[in-house]
Tab-separated table of C-alpha atoms in Angstrom:
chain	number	residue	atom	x	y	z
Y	167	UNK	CA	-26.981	43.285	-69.723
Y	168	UNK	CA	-27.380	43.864	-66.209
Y	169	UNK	CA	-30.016	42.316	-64.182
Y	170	UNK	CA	-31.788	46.077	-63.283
Y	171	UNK	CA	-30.871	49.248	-64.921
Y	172	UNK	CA	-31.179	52.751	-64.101
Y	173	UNK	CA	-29.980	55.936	-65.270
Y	174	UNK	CA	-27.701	57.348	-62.473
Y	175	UNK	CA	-28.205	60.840	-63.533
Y	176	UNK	CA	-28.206	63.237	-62.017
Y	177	UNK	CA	-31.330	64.506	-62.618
Y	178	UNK	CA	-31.285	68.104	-61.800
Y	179	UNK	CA	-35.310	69.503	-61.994
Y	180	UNK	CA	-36.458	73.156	-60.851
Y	181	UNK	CA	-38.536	73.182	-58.439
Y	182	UNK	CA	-42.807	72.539	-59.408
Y	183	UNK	CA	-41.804	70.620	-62.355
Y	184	UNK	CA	-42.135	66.983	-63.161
Y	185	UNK	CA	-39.727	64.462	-63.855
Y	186	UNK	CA	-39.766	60.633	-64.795
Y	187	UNK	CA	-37.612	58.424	-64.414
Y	188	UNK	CA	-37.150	54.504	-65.978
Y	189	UNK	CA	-35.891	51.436	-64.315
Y	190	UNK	CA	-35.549	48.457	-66.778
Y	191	UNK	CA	-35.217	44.822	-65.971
Y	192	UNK	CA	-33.781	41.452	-67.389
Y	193	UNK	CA	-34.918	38.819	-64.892
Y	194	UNK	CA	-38.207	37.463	-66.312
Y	195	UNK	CA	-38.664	35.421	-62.705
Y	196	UNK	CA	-39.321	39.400	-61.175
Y	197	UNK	CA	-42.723	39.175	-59.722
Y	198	UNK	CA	-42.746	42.074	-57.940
Y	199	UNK	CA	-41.312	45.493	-58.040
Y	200	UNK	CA	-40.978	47.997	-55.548
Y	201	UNK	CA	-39.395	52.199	-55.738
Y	202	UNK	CA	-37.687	53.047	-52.457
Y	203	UNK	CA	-35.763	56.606	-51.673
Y	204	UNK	CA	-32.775	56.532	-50.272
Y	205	UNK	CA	-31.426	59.804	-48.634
Y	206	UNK	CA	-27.570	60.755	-48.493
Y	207	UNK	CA	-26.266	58.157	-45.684
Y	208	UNK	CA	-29.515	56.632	-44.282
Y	209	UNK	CA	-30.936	53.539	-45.239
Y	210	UNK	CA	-33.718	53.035	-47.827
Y	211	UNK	CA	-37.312	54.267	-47.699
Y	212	UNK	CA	-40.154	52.373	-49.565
Y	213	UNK	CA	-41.773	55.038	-51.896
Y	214	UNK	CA	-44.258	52.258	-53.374
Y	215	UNK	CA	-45.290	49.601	-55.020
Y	216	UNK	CA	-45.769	49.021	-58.719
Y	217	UNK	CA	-48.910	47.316	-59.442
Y	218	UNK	CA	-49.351	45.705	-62.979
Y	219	UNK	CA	-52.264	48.431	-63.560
Y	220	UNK	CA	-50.226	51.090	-62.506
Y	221	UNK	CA	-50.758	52.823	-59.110
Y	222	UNK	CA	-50.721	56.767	-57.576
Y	223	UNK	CA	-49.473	57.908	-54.341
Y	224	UNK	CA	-50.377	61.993	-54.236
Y	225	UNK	CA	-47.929	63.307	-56.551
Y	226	UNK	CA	-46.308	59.351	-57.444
Y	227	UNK	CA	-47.183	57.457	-60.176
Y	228	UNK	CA	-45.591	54.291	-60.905
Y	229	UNK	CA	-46.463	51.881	-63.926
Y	230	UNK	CA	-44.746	48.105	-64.792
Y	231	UNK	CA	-44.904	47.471	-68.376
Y	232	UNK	CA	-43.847	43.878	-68.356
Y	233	UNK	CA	-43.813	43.105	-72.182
Y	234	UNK	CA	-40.644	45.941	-72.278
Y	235	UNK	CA	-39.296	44.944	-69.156
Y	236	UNK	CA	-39.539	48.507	-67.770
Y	237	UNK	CA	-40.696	50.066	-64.411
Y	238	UNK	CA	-41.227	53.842	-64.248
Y	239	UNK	CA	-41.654	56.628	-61.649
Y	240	UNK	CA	-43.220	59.812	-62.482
Y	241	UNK	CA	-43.287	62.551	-59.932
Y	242	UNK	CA	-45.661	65.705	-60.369
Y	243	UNK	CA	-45.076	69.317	-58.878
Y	244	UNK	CA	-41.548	68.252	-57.353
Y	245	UNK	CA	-40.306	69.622	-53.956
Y	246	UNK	CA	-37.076	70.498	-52.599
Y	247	UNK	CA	-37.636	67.518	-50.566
Y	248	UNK	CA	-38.059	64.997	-53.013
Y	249	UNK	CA	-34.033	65.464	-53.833
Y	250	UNK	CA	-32.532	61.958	-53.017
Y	251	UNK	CA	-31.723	58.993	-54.916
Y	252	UNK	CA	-34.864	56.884	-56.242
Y	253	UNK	CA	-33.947	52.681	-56.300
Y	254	UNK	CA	-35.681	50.629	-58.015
Y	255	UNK	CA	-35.903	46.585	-57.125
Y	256	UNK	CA	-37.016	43.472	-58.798
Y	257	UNK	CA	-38.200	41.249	-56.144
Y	258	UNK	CA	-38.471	37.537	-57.371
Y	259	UNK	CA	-41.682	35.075	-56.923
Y	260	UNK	CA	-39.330	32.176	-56.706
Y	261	UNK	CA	-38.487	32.363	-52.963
Y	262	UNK	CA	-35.213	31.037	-53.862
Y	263	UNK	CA	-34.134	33.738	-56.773
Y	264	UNK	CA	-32.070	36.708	-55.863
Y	265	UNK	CA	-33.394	39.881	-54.895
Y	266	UNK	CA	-31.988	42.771	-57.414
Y	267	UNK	CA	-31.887	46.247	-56.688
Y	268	UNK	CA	-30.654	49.287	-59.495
Y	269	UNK	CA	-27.749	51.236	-58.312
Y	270	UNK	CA	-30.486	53.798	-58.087
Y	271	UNK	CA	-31.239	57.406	-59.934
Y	272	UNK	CA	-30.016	60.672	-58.192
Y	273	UNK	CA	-32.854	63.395	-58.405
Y	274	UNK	CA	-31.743	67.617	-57.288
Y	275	UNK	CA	-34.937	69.506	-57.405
Y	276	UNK	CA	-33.589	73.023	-57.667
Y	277	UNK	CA	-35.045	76.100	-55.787
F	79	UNK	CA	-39.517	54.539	-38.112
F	80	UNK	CA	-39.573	50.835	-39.296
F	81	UNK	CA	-38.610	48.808	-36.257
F	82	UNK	CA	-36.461	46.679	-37.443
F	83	UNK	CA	-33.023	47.905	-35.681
F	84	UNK	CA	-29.456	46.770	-36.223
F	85	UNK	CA	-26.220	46.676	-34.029
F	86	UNK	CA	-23.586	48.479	-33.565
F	87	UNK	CA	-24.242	51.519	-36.022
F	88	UNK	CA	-20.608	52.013	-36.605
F	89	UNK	CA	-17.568	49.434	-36.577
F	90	UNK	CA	-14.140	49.803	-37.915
F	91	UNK	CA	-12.181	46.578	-38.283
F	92	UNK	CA	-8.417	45.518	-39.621
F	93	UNK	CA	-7.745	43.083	-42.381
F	94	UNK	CA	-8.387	39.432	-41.484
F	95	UNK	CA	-10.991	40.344	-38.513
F	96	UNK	CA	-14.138	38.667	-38.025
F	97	UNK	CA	-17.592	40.880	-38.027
F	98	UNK	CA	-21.016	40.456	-36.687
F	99	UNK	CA	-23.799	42.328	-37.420
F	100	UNK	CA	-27.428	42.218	-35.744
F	101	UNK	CA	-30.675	42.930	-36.787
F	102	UNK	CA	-33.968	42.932	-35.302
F	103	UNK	CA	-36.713	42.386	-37.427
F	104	UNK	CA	-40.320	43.881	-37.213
F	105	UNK	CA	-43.057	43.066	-35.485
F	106	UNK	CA	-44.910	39.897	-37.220
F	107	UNK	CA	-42.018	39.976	-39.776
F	108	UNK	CA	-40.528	36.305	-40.394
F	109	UNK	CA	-38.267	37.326	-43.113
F	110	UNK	CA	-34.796	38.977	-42.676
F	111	UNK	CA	-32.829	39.978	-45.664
F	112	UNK	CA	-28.982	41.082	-45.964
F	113	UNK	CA	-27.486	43.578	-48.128
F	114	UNK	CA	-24.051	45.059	-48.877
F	115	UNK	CA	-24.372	49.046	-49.863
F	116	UNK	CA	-20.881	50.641	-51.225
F	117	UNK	CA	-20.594	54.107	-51.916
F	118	UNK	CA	-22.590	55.244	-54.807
F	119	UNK	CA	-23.879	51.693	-55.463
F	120	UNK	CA	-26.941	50.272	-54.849
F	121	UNK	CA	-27.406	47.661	-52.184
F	122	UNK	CA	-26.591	44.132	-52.761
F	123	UNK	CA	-28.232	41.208	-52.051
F	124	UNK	CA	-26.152	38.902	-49.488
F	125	UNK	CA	-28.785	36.488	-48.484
F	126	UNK	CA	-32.028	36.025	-47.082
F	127	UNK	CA	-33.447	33.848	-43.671
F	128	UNK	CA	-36.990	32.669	-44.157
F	129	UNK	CA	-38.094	30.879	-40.506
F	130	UNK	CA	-34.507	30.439	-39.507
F	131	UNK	CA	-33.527	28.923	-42.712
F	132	UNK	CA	-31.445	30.477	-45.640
F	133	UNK	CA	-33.860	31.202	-48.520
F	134	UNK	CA	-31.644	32.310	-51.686
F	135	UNK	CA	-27.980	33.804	-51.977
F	136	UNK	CA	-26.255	36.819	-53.953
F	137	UNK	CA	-23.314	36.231	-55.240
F	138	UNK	CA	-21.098	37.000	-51.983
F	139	UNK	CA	-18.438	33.997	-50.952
F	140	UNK	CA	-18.927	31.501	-47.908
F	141	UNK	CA	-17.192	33.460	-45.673
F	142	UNK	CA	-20.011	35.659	-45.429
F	143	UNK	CA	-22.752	33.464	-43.233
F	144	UNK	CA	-25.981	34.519	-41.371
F	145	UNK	CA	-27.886	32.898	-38.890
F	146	UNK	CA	-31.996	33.618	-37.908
F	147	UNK	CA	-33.260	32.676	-34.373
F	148	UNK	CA	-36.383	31.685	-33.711
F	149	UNK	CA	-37.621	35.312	-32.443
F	150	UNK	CA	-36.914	35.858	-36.513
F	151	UNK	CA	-34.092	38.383	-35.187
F	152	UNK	CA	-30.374	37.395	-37.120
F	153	UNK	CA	-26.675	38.117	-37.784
F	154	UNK	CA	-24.405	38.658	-40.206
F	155	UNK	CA	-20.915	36.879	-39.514
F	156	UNK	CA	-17.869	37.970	-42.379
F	157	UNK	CA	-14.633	35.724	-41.994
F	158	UNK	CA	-11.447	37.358	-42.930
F	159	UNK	CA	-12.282	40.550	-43.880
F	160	UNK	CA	-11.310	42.356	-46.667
F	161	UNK	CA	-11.010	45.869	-47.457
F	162	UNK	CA	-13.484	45.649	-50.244
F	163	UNK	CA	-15.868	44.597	-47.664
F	164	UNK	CA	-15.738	48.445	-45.919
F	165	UNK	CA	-19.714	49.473	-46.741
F	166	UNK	CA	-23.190	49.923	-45.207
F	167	UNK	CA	-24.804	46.695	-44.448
F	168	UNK	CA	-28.516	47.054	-44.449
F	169	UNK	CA	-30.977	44.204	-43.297
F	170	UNK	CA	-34.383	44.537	-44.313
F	171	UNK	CA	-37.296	42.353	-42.762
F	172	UNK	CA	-40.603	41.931	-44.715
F	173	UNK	CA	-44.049	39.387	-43.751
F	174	UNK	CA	-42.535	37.023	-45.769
F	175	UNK	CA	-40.236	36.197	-49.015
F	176	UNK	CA	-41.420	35.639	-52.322
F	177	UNK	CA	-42.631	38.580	-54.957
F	178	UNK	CA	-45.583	39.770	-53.569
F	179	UNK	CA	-46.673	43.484	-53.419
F	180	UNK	CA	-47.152	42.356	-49.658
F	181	UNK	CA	-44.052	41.484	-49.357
F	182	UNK	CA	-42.159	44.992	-49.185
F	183	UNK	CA	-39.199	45.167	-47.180
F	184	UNK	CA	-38.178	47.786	-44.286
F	185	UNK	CA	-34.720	48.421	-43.768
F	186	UNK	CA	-33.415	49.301	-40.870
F	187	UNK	CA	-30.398	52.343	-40.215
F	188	UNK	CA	-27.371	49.602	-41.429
F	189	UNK	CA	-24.347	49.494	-39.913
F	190	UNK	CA	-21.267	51.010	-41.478
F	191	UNK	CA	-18.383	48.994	-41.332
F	192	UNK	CA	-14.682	49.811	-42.527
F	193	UNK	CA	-11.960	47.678	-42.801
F	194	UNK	CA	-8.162	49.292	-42.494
């Protein structure tokens, strides 16, 4: 199984509507966990953290549900701008443990 | 912007070559990590400099190497390159490296490197 999984998609959502999208994990050793964007051929963007309890940015909700090993990203009334791919990473609390990033989920919102 | 800032933005390179990158980390940011981003991948971890030190490894051979000077800024150095090694290598710096929430990293703009 591979360290952090994620659904390349892609995902292709009309416009207003919302999609969600899963990231799960197989490192236990993850402490922390992170969603960045990453538009065509520029580096990464951090969307936001994932909190334990679950946290909300606007229209961005992410939740960690450790006992399934899954992180997920929900976003509400999608834009044309939110088209880009969505990473997910696994960021160890063992400063010597890798850092693992998903090859990331592609998102199109459609006009 | 992020601020952390990495050098040159574009470098093309034959087989066997030696590469170095730069970064520039953040403001107040002591921790510099290296990634290797092929097309349609996600990035991978090289390695990571915590206060000039190396601080955990991906699973990348010794000819790639880094360095981290005491102004927290560092470099990538790849021996004999290969042309599986043509990507986008990202650096990211964060406050420090460990899982933390506090801990997220900002990349800079990478440099894309191909090897003919």
């Amino acid at each position: 199984r591979k360290e952090v999984e994620q659904d390349p998609g892609p995902f292709n959502v009309p416009e207003g509507a919302t999609v969600a999208f899963n990231c799960t994990y197989s490192n236990s050793a993850s402490q922390s966990f992170f969603w960045y964007r990453q538009d065509c051929r520029k580096e990464p963007k951090l969307l936001m953290s994932v909190y334990s309890s679950g946290n909300e940015d606007g229209r961005f909700t992410a939740q960690l549900n450790r006992a399934s090993q899954y992180i997920s990203l929900l976003i509400r009334d999608s834009k044309l701008s939110d088209s880009a791919t969505y990473l997910c990473v696994g960021v160890p609390m063992n400063r010597d443990d890798k850092i693992i990033f998903g090859k990331g989920t592609r998102l199109h919102i459609l006009p | 912007e992020t601020g952390v800032t990495q050098s040159p933005t574009h470098l093309i390179k034959t087989r066997g070559q030696q590469v170095t990158l730069r970064c520039s980390s953040q403001s107040g940011h002591n921790t510099v990590s290296w990634y290797q981003q092929a097309l349609g991948q996600g990035p991978q971890f090289i390695f990571q400099y915590y206060r000039e030190e190396e601080n955990g490894r991906g699973n990348f051979p010794p000819r790639f190497s880094g360095l981290q000077f005491p102004n927290y800024s560092s470099e990538l150095n790849v021996n004999a390159l290969e042309l599986d090694d043509s990507a986008l290598y990202l650096c990211a710096s964060s406050l420090g490296p460990g899982g933390s929430v506090n801990n997220e990293q900002f990349f800079g703009p990478g440099t894309r490197l191909t090897v003919l």
